[in-house]
PDB file of C-alpha atoms and ligand atoms in Angstrom:
ATOM      1  CA  UNK F   1       0.085  -0.003   0.185  1.00 83.00           C
ATOM      2  CA  UNK F   2       1.134   3.438  -1.048  1.00 90.00           C
ATOM      3  CA  UNK F   3       1.199   6.289   1.244  1.00 94.00           C
ATOM      4  CA  UNK F   4       1.752  10.345   0.768  1.00 97.00           C
ATOM      5  CA  UNK F   5       2.123  11.875   3.661  1.00 97.00           C
ATOM      6  CA  UNK F   6       1.757  15.759   3.593  1.00 98.00           C
ATOM      7  CA  UNK F   7       2.856  17.372   6.619  1.00 97.00           C
ATOM      8  CA  UNK F   8       5.094  20.515   6.834  1.00 96.00           C
ATOM      9  CA  UNK F   9       6.685  19.780  10.315  1.00 95.00           C
ATOM     10  CA  UNK F  10       9.465  17.915   9.630  1.00 95.00           C
ATOM     11  CA  UNK F  11       9.732  15.631  12.880  1.00 94.00           C
ATOM     12  CA  UNK F  12       6.198  14.797  12.931  1.00 94.00           C
ATOM     13  CA  UNK F  13       6.588  13.615   8.962  1.00 96.00           C
ATOM     14  CA  UNK F  14       9.171  11.697   9.649  1.00 96.00           C
ATOM     15  CA  UNK F  15       8.017  10.190  12.748  1.00 95.00           C
ATOM     16  CA  UNK F  16       4.556   8.834  10.680  1.00 96.00           C
ATOM     17  CA  UNK F  17       6.830   7.484   7.933  1.00 96.00           C
ATOM     18  CA  UNK F  18       9.034   5.831  10.776  1.00 95.00           C
ATOM     19  CA  UNK F  19       5.909   3.886  12.325  1.00 94.00           C
ATOM     20  CA  UNK F  20       4.328   3.029   8.629  1.00 94.00           C
ATOM     21  CA  UNK F  21       7.599   2.381   6.936  1.00 94.00           C
ATOM     22  CA  UNK F  22       7.892  -0.770  10.034  1.00 92.00           C
ATOM     23  CA  UNK F  23       4.918  -1.592   9.095  1.00 88.00           C
ATOM     24  CA  UNK F  24       5.855  -1.985   5.564  1.00 89.00           C
ATOM     25  CA  UNK F  25       3.804   0.680   4.306  1.00 91.00           C
ATOM     26  CA  UNK F  26       5.730   2.491   1.223  1.00 93.00           C
ATOM     27  CA  UNK F  27       5.279   6.380   2.617  1.00 95.00           C
ATOM     28  CA  UNK F  28       6.583   9.469   0.702  1.00 96.00           C
ATOM     29  CA  UNK F  29       6.744  13.085   2.217  1.00 97.00           C
ATOM     30  CA  UNK F  30       5.883  16.285   1.165  1.00 96.00           C
ATOM     31  CA  UNK F  31       5.179  19.411   3.041  1.00 96.00           C
ATOM     32  CA  UNK F  32       2.730  21.956   1.001  1.00 96.00           C
ATOM     33  CA  UNK F  33      -0.379  21.236  -0.675  1.00 96.00           C
ATOM     34  CA  UNK F  34       0.868  22.400  -4.108  1.00 96.00           C
ATOM     35  CA  UNK F  35       3.430  20.054  -4.215  1.00 96.00           C
ATOM     36  CA  UNK F  36       0.984  17.323  -2.611  1.00 96.00           C
ATOM     37  CA  UNK F  37      -0.912  17.549  -5.550  1.00 95.00           C
ATOM     38  CA  UNK F  38       1.949  16.844  -7.760  1.00 95.00           C
ATOM     39  CA  UNK F  39       3.040  13.982  -6.198  1.00 95.00           C
ATOM     40  CA  UNK F  40      -0.731  12.727  -6.029  1.00 94.00           C
ATOM     41  CA  UNK F  41      -0.735  12.013  -9.618  1.00 91.00           C
ATOM     42  CA  UNK F  42       3.134  10.320 -10.039  1.00 92.00           C
ATOM     43  CA  UNK F  43       2.419   7.972  -7.009  1.00 91.00           C
ATOM     44  CA  UNK F  44      -1.521   7.395  -6.871  1.00 90.00           C
ATOM     45  CA  UNK F  45      -1.405   6.806  -3.061  1.00 92.00           C
ATOM     46  CA  UNK F  46      -4.086   4.258  -1.655  1.00 89.00           C
ATOM     47  CA  UNK F  47      -4.038   6.255   1.673  1.00 92.00           C
ATOM     48  CA  UNK F  48      -3.333  10.580   1.653  1.00 94.00           C
ATOM     49  CA  UNK F  49      -2.582  11.616   5.281  1.00 95.00           C
ATOM     50  CA  UNK F  50      -3.208  15.350   5.176  1.00 95.00           C
ATOM     51  CA  UNK F  51      -2.610  17.805   7.643  1.00 94.00           C
ATOM     52  CA  UNK F  52      -4.864  20.702   8.169  1.00 91.00           C
ATOM     53  CA  UNK F  53      -2.502  23.684   7.979  1.00 91.00           C
ATOM     54  CA  UNK F  54      -0.117  23.759   5.413  1.00 93.00           C
ATOM     55  CA  UNK F  55       2.222  26.286   3.696  1.00 93.00           C
ATOM     56  CA  UNK F  56       0.635  27.407   0.156  1.00 90.00           C
ATOM     57  CA  UNK F  57      -2.641  25.297  -0.141  1.00 93.00           C
ATOM     58  CA  UNK F  58      -4.481  23.773   2.754  1.00 91.00           C
ATOM     59  CA  UNK F  59      -5.199  20.347   3.686  1.00 91.00           C
ATOM     60  CA  UNK F  60      -9.199  21.016   2.983  1.00 88.00           C
ATOM     61  CA  UNK F  61      -8.600  22.672  -0.119  1.00 91.00           C
ATOM     62  CA  UNK F  62      -5.895  19.713  -1.145  1.00 94.00           C
ATOM     63  CA  UNK F  63      -8.771  17.433  -0.331  1.00 91.00           C
ATOM     64  CA  UNK F  64     -11.364  19.093  -2.433  1.00 88.00           C
ATOM     65  CA  UNK F  65      -8.981  19.127  -5.230  1.00 91.00           C
ATOM     66  CA  UNK F  66      -8.915  15.753  -5.267  1.00 91.00           C
ATOM     67  CA  UNK F  67     -12.492  14.730  -4.307  1.00 84.00           C
ATOM     68  CA  UNK F  68     -13.250  16.569  -7.681  1.00 83.00           C
ATOM     69  CA  UNK F  69     -11.102  14.403 -10.065  1.00 81.00           C
ATOM     70  CA  UNK F  70     -13.487  11.591  -9.729  1.00 69.00           C
ATOM     71  CA  UNK F  71     -10.818   8.779  -9.994  1.00 69.00           C
ATOM     72  CA  UNK F  72     -11.800   5.539 -10.407  1.00 65.00           C
ATOM     73  CA  UNK F  73     -10.036   4.740  -7.349  1.00 69.00           C
ATOM     74  CA  UNK F  74     -10.116   7.410  -5.251  1.00 75.00           C
ATOM     75  CA  UNK F  75      -7.616   7.542  -2.016  1.00 85.00           C
ATOM     76  CA  UNK F  76      -8.594   7.188   1.915  1.00 87.00           C
ATOM     77  CA  UNK F  77      -7.913  10.688   2.944  1.00 89.00           C
ATOM     78  CA  UNK F  78      -6.938  11.393   6.829  1.00 89.00           C
ATOM     79  CA  UNK F  79      -6.690  14.414   7.803  1.00 88.00           C
ATOM     80  CA  UNK F  80      -4.832  15.743  10.941  1.00 90.00           C
ATOM     81  CA  UNK F  81      -5.666  18.671  12.753  1.00 86.00           C
ATOM     82  CA  UNK F  82      -4.844  20.390  15.580  1.00 83.00           C
ATOM     83  CA  UNK F  83      -7.009  21.309  18.498  1.00 71.00           C
ATOM     84  CA  UNK F  84      -8.515  24.022  17.831  1.00 71.00           C
ATOM     85  CA  UNK F  85      -8.101  24.040  14.249  1.00 71.00           C
ATOM     86  CA  UNK F  86     -11.487  23.778  12.107  1.00 70.00           C
ATOM     87  CA  UNK F  87     -12.342  20.602  13.792  1.00 69.00           C
ATOM     88  CA  UNK F  88     -15.849  20.818  13.628  1.00 67.00           C
ATOM     89  CA  UNK F  89     -15.675  20.962   9.831  1.00 64.00           C
ATOM     90  CA  UNK F  90     -13.713  17.794  10.054  1.00 66.00           C
ATOM     91  CA  UNK F  91     -15.564  16.060  12.219  1.00 62.00           C
ATOM     92  CA  UNK F  92     -18.859  17.107  10.071  1.00 57.00           C
ATOM     93  CA  UNK F  93     -16.611  15.866   7.367  1.00 61.00           C
ATOM     94  CA  UNK F  94     -17.938  18.091   5.049  1.00 63.00           C
ATOM     95  CA  UNK F  95     -14.328  18.102   3.803  1.00 69.00           C
ATOM     96  CA  UNK F  96     -14.521  14.864   1.633  1.00 76.00           C
ATOM     97  CA  UNK F  97     -12.202  13.264   4.414  1.00 81.00           C
ATOM     98  CA  UNK F  98     -12.114   9.938   5.103  1.00 80.00           C
ATOM     99  CA  UNK F  99     -10.990  10.323   9.025  1.00 80.00           C
ATOM    100  CA  UNK F 100      -9.297  12.529  11.175  1.00 81.00           C
ATOM    101  CA  UNK F 101      -6.703  12.688  13.771  1.00 85.00           C
ATOM    102  CA  UNK F 102      -6.372  15.328  16.293  1.00 85.00           C
ATOM    103  CA  UNK F 103      -2.254  16.189  17.404  1.00 86.00           C
ATOM    104  CA  UNK F 104      -1.208  15.002  19.414  1.00 86.00           C
ATOM    105  CA  UNK F 105      -2.130  11.548  18.535  1.00 87.00           C
ATOM    106  CA  UNK F 106      -0.055   8.621  19.621  1.00 87.00           C
ATOM    107  CA  UNK F 107       1.895   6.613  16.294  1.00 88.00           C
ATOM    108  CA  UNK F 108       0.530   3.517  17.842  1.00 86.00           C
ATOM    109  CA  UNK F 109      -3.101   5.283  17.314  1.00 86.00           C
ATOM    110  CA  UNK F 110      -2.109   6.414  13.726  1.00 89.00           C
ATOM    111  CA  UNK F 111      -1.062   2.990  12.696  1.00 89.00           C
ATOM    112  CA  UNK F 112      -4.037   1.124  14.056  1.00 86.00           C
ATOM    113  CA  UNK F 113      -6.383   3.185  12.088  1.00 84.00           C
ATOM    114  CA  UNK F 114      -3.848   2.794   9.131  1.00 86.00           C
ATOM    115  CA  UNK F 115      -4.112  -0.613   9.554  1.00 83.00           C
ATOM    116  CA  UNK F 116      -8.079  -0.419  10.090  1.00 78.00           C
ATOM    117  CA  UNK F 117      -7.930   1.088   6.445  1.00 75.00           C
ATOM    118  CA  UNK F 118      -6.219  -2.088   4.908  1.00 71.00           C
ATOM    119  CA  UNK F 119      -8.318  -4.273   6.548  1.00 70.00           C
ATOM    120  CA  UNK F 120     -11.233  -2.969   5.335  1.00 66.00           C
ATOM    121  CA  UNK F 121     -10.003  -2.529   1.774  1.00 62.00           C
ATOM    122  CA  UNK F 122      -8.915  -6.466   2.148  1.00 57.00           C
ATOM    123  CA  UNK F 123     -11.855  -7.422   3.226  1.00 53.00           C
ATOM    124  CA  UNK F 124     -14.825  -5.765   0.997  1.00 51.00           C
ATOM    125  CA  UNK F 125     -12.614  -7.928  -1.706  1.00 45.00           C
ATOM    126  CA  UNK F 126     -14.079 -11.417  -0.094  1.00 43.00           C
ATOM    127  CA  UNK F 127     -17.998 -11.188   0.863  1.00 45.00           C
ATOM    128  CA  UNK F 128     -19.659 -12.178  -2.102  1.00 46.00           C
ATOM    129  CA  UNK F 129     -18.297 -14.448  -5.111  1.00 50.00           C
ATOM    130  CA  UNK F 130     -19.509 -12.184  -7.612  1.00 61.00           C
ATOM    131  CA  UNK F 131     -18.674  -8.987  -5.846  1.00 81.00           C
ATOM    132  CA  UNK F 132     -21.560  -7.081  -6.957  1.00 86.00           C
ATOM    133  CA  UNK F 133     -24.710  -6.453  -4.549  1.00 89.00           C
ATOM    134  CA  UNK F 134     -27.548  -5.781  -6.199  1.00 88.00           C
ATOM    135  CA  UNK F 135     -30.839  -4.298  -4.830  1.00 90.00           C
ATOM    136  CA  UNK F 136     -33.961  -2.765  -7.062  1.00 89.00           C
ATOM    137  CA  UNK F 137     -32.477   0.734  -6.683  1.00 93.00           C
ATOM    138  CA  UNK F 138     -28.689   0.199  -6.118  1.00 94.00           C
ATOM    139  CA  UNK F 139     -25.630  -1.662  -7.958  1.00 93.00           C
ATOM    140  CA  UNK F 140     -22.283  -1.751  -6.412  1.00 92.00           C
ATOM    141  CA  UNK F 141     -19.584  -3.563  -8.333  1.00 90.00           C
ATOM    142  CA  UNK F 142     -17.018  -4.192  -5.700  1.00 87.00           C
ATOM    143  CA  UNK F 143     -13.865  -4.915  -7.393  1.00 82.00           C
ATOM    144  CA  UNK F 144     -14.147  -1.875  -9.263  1.00 83.00           C
ATOM    145  CA  UNK F 145     -15.014  -0.047  -6.519  1.00 87.00           C
ATOM    146  CA  UNK F 146     -18.537   1.549  -8.597  1.00 90.00           C
ATOM    147  CA  UNK F 147     -21.577   2.187  -7.093  1.00 94.00           C
ATOM    148  CA  UNK F 148     -24.859   2.991  -9.587  1.00 93.00           C
ATOM    149  CA  UNK F 149     -28.435   4.113  -8.648  1.00 93.00           C
ATOM    150  CA  UNK F 150     -31.699   3.369 -10.892  1.00 86.00           C
ATOM    151  CA  UNK F 151     -33.519   5.931 -11.716  1.00 81.00           C
ATOM    152  CA  UNK F 152     -36.970   6.970 -13.038  1.00 70.00           C
ATOM    153  CA  UNK F 153     -36.393   8.814 -16.407  1.00 63.00           C
ATOM    154  CA  UNK F 154     -38.412  11.538 -16.727  1.00 60.00           C
ATOM    155  CA  UNK F 155     -39.359  11.275 -20.506  1.00 56.00           C
ATOM    156  CA  UNK F 156     -40.209   7.665 -20.310  1.00 51.00           C
ATOM    157  CA  UNK F 157     -41.725   7.515 -16.447  1.00 48.00           C
ATOM    158  CA  UNK F 158     -45.146   6.191 -17.947  1.00 52.00           C
ATOM    159  CA  UNK F 159     -43.172   3.039 -19.722  1.00 56.00           C
ATOM    160  CA  UNK F 160     -41.168   2.197 -16.403  1.00 55.00           C
ATOM    161  CA  UNK F 161     -37.628   3.168 -18.310  1.00 60.00           C
ATOM    162  CA  UNK F 162     -35.053   3.949 -15.717  1.00 69.00           C
ATOM    163  CA  UNK F 163     -31.673   5.806 -15.802  1.00 81.00           C
ATOM    164  CA  UNK F 164     -28.516   4.510 -14.486  1.00 86.00           C
ATOM    165  CA  UNK F 165     -26.851   7.566 -12.767  1.00 89.00           C
ATOM    166  CA  UNK F 166     -23.369   6.392 -11.040  1.00 91.00           C
ATOM    167  CA  UNK F 167     -23.051   7.591  -7.499  1.00 93.00           C
ATOM    168  CA  UNK F 168     -19.613   9.776  -6.491  1.00 90.00           C
ATOM    169  CA  UNK F 169     -18.898   7.924  -3.193  1.00 91.00           C
ATOM    170  CA  UNK F 170     -15.700   8.307  -0.960  1.00 88.00           C
ATOM    171  CA  UNK F 171     -14.038   5.320   0.122  1.00 87.00           C
ATOM    172  CA  UNK F 172     -15.828   5.372   2.963  1.00 89.00           C
ATOM    173  CA  UNK F 173     -19.397   5.797   1.697  1.00 92.00           C
ATOM    174  CA  UNK F 174     -18.673   3.294  -0.570  1.00 93.00           C
ATOM    175  CA  UNK F 175     -17.545   0.823   1.963  1.00 91.00           C
ATOM    176  CA  UNK F 176     -20.884   2.083   4.281  1.00 94.00           C
ATOM    177  CA  UNK F 177     -23.279   1.461   1.226  1.00 95.00           C
ATOM    178  CA  UNK F 178     -21.447  -1.985   0.816  1.00 93.00           C
ATOM    179  CA  UNK F 179     -21.516  -2.889   4.637  1.00 92.00           C
ATOM    180  CA  UNK F 180     -25.329  -2.200   4.415  1.00 93.00           C
ATOM    181  CA  UNK F 181     -26.264  -3.643   0.878  1.00 91.00           C
ATOM    182  CA  UNK F 182     -24.230  -6.848   2.013  1.00 85.00           C
ATOM    183  CA  UNK F 183     -27.184  -7.489   5.058  1.00 82.00           C
ATOM    184  CA  UNK F 184     -30.363  -5.575   3.536  1.00 79.00           C
ATOM    185  CA  UNK F 185     -32.347  -5.353   6.733  1.00 82.00           C
ATOM    186  CA  UNK F 186     -30.031  -6.202   9.461  1.00 85.00           C
ATOM    187  CA  UNK F 187     -29.812  -2.950  11.870  1.00 88.00           C
ATOM    188  CA  UNK F 188     -26.773  -1.939  12.897  1.00 91.00           C
ATOM    189  CA  UNK F 189     -25.691   0.246  15.652  1.00 91.00           C
ATOM    190  CA  UNK F 190     -22.734   2.714  15.350  1.00 91.00           C
ATOM    191  CA  UNK F 191     -20.996   0.551  17.640  1.00 89.00           C
ATOM    192  CA  UNK F 192     -21.229  -2.839  15.349  1.00 89.00           C
ATOM    193  CA  UNK F 193     -20.895  -0.038  11.841  1.00 92.00           C
ATOM    194  CA  UNK F 194     -17.969   1.805  13.544  1.00 89.00           C
ATOM    195  CA  UNK F 195     -15.466  -2.325  13.919  1.00 86.00           C
ATOM    196  CA  UNK F 196     -17.048  -2.953  10.734  1.00 85.00           C
ATOM    197  CA  UNK F 197     -15.699   0.341   8.829  1.00 87.00           C
ATOM    198  CA  UNK F 198     -12.635   1.107  11.280  1.00 82.00           C
ATOM    199  CA  UNK F 199     -12.077  -2.064  12.749  1.00 77.00           C
ATOM    200  CA  UNK F 200     -12.119  -2.520  16.911  1.00 72.00           C
ATOM    201  CA  UNK F 201      -9.333  -0.309  17.392  1.00 71.00           C
ATOM    202  CA  UNK F 202     -11.116   2.739  16.776  1.00 76.00           C
ATOM    203  CA  UNK F 203     -10.456   5.370  19.156  1.00 73.00           C
ATOM    204  CA  UNK F 204     -12.932   8.844  19.138  1.00 74.00           C
ATOM    205  CA  UNK F 205     -16.423  10.183  18.802  1.00 78.00           C
ATOM    206  CA  UNK F 206     -18.965   7.458  17.656  1.00 81.00           C
ATOM    207  CA  UNK F 207     -20.934  10.800  15.849  1.00 82.00           C
ATOM    208  CA  UNK F 208     -18.457  10.300  13.088  1.00 84.00           C
ATOM    209  CA  UNK F 209     -20.818   7.546  11.952  1.00 90.00           C
ATOM    210  CA  UNK F 210     -23.701  10.043  11.740  1.00 91.00           C
ATOM    211  CA  UNK F 211     -21.667  12.087   9.832  1.00 88.00           C
ATOM    212  CA  UNK F 212     -21.205   9.730   7.277  1.00 90.00           C
ATOM    213  CA  UNK F 213     -24.362   8.529   7.324  1.00 94.00           C
ATOM    214  CA  UNK F 214     -25.920  11.987   6.783  1.00 93.00           C
ATOM    215  CA  UNK F 215     -23.701  12.513   3.689  1.00 91.00           C
ATOM    216  CA  UNK F 216     -24.430   9.130   1.751  1.00 95.00           C
ATOM    217  CA  UNK F 217     -27.939  10.134   2.512  1.00 96.00           C
ATOM    218  CA  UNK F 218     -27.500  13.182   0.381  1.00 94.00           C
ATOM    219  CA  UNK F 219     -25.876  11.592  -2.246  1.00 94.00           C
ATOM    220  CA  UNK F 220     -28.362   8.287  -2.478  1.00 95.00           C
ATOM    221  CA  UNK F 221     -31.576   9.511  -0.860  1.00 95.00           C
ATOM    222  CA  UNK F 222     -34.237  11.224  -3.270  1.00 92.00           C
ATOM    223  CA  UNK F 223     -34.975  13.289   0.109  1.00 94.00           C
ATOM    224  CA  UNK F 224     -32.262  12.823   2.674  1.00 93.00           C
ATOM    225  CA  UNK F 225     -34.514  14.450   5.191  1.00 93.00           C
ATOM    226  CA  UNK F 226     -36.965  11.308   4.390  1.00 95.00           C
ATOM    227  CA  UNK F 227     -35.113   8.661   3.847  1.00 96.00           C
ATOM    228  CA  UNK F 228     -36.389   5.855   1.570  1.00 94.00           C
ATOM    229  CA  UNK F 229     -33.210   3.612   2.643  1.00 95.00           C
ATOM    230  CA  UNK F 230     -31.118   4.485   5.149  1.00 96.00           C
ATOM    231  CA  UNK F 231     -33.821   4.435   7.670  1.00 94.00           C
ATOM    232  CA  UNK F 232     -33.049   5.498  11.143  1.00 94.00           C
ATOM    233  CA  UNK F 233     -33.679   2.521  14.062  1.00 89.00           C
ATOM    234  CA  UNK F 234     -34.497   4.670  17.158  1.00 88.00           C
ATOM    235  CA  UNK F 235     -32.635   4.515  20.031  1.00 86.00           C
ATOM    236  CA  UNK F 236     -30.405   1.821  17.921  1.00 87.00           C
ATOM    237  CA  UNK F 237     -28.731   2.841  14.474  1.00 91.00           C
ATOM    238  CA  UNK F 238     -29.749   2.127  11.600  1.00 95.00           C
ATOM    239  CA  UNK F 239     -30.963  -0.165   8.417  1.00 93.00           C
ATOM    240  CA  UNK F 240     -30.790  -0.331   4.530  1.00 94.00           C
ATOM    241  CA  UNK F 241     -33.705  -1.309   3.175  1.00 91.00           C
ATOM    242  CA  UNK F 242     -34.502  -1.804  -0.686  1.00 91.00           C
ATOM    243  CA  UNK F 243     -36.669  -4.213  -2.892  1.00 85.00           C
ATOM    244  CA  UNK F 244     -34.583  -6.805  -4.134  1.00 81.00           C
ATOM    245  CA  UNK F 245     -33.150  -6.548  -7.770  1.00 78.00           C
ATOM    246  CA  UNK F 246     -35.297  -9.362  -9.095  1.00 69.00           C
ATOM    247  CA  UNK F 247     -38.482  -7.042  -8.004  1.00 60.00           C
ATOM    248  CA  UNK F 248     -36.808  -4.110 -10.265  1.00 55.00           C
ATOM    249  CA  UNK F 249     -39.574  -2.278 -12.371  1.00 50.00           C
ATOM    250  CA  UNK F 250     -38.264  -2.160 -15.482  1.00 45.00           C
TER     251      UNK F 250
HETATM  252 CA1  LIG K 301       1.107  22.350   9.394  1.00 58.72          CA
END
């Protein structure tokens, strides 16, 4: 796994590199936002560790520009932030980041999070022999990491014709939807979703789940305020509901 570390404080960057290299990850370091975008193109990393405050373009801008590129293989992006920096925005993950850590963090914690990303991307491969999940409204191609949605086409709604939209999901949103679609109807509490997506060694705030659910709903629900697919189960958590693909009206 290729990792790009974007951090202007040399000691922190070197420490991260030291710990991740020991785990066998292939690390590259750069120290400012513009260089990060150039190096990103060359290296095509699986994971970026991206400091928020950087010379030139800051971490939020770098993250936004990478997400705009609509890549086939989107990287996981973990933001680093000091306490007091735009932490609310990052927790809300309106930035397109998949995860965040607050400085000072322990390098072991960082390693645990990176391992969780790796486990998650390996595990996603093995759940279903065809590596496709399909319901009446959604199709996930897990190997190619593509998600599609069926929408009734305006012109020929009367004839029941449908268009297929490609959904623009971040890696974490894709994994979340895969988790839901792999067990339709199952009720997940936040702890179970965290275990599934981050692993048991997650440190931090369970609200991160709600933030990701809110973002995913915005992308897949016709009316995110009254979700028809990702239902809230009051006092418990969330459940994905859709009609089986066989019953799709077409
Ligand atoms: Ca910095």
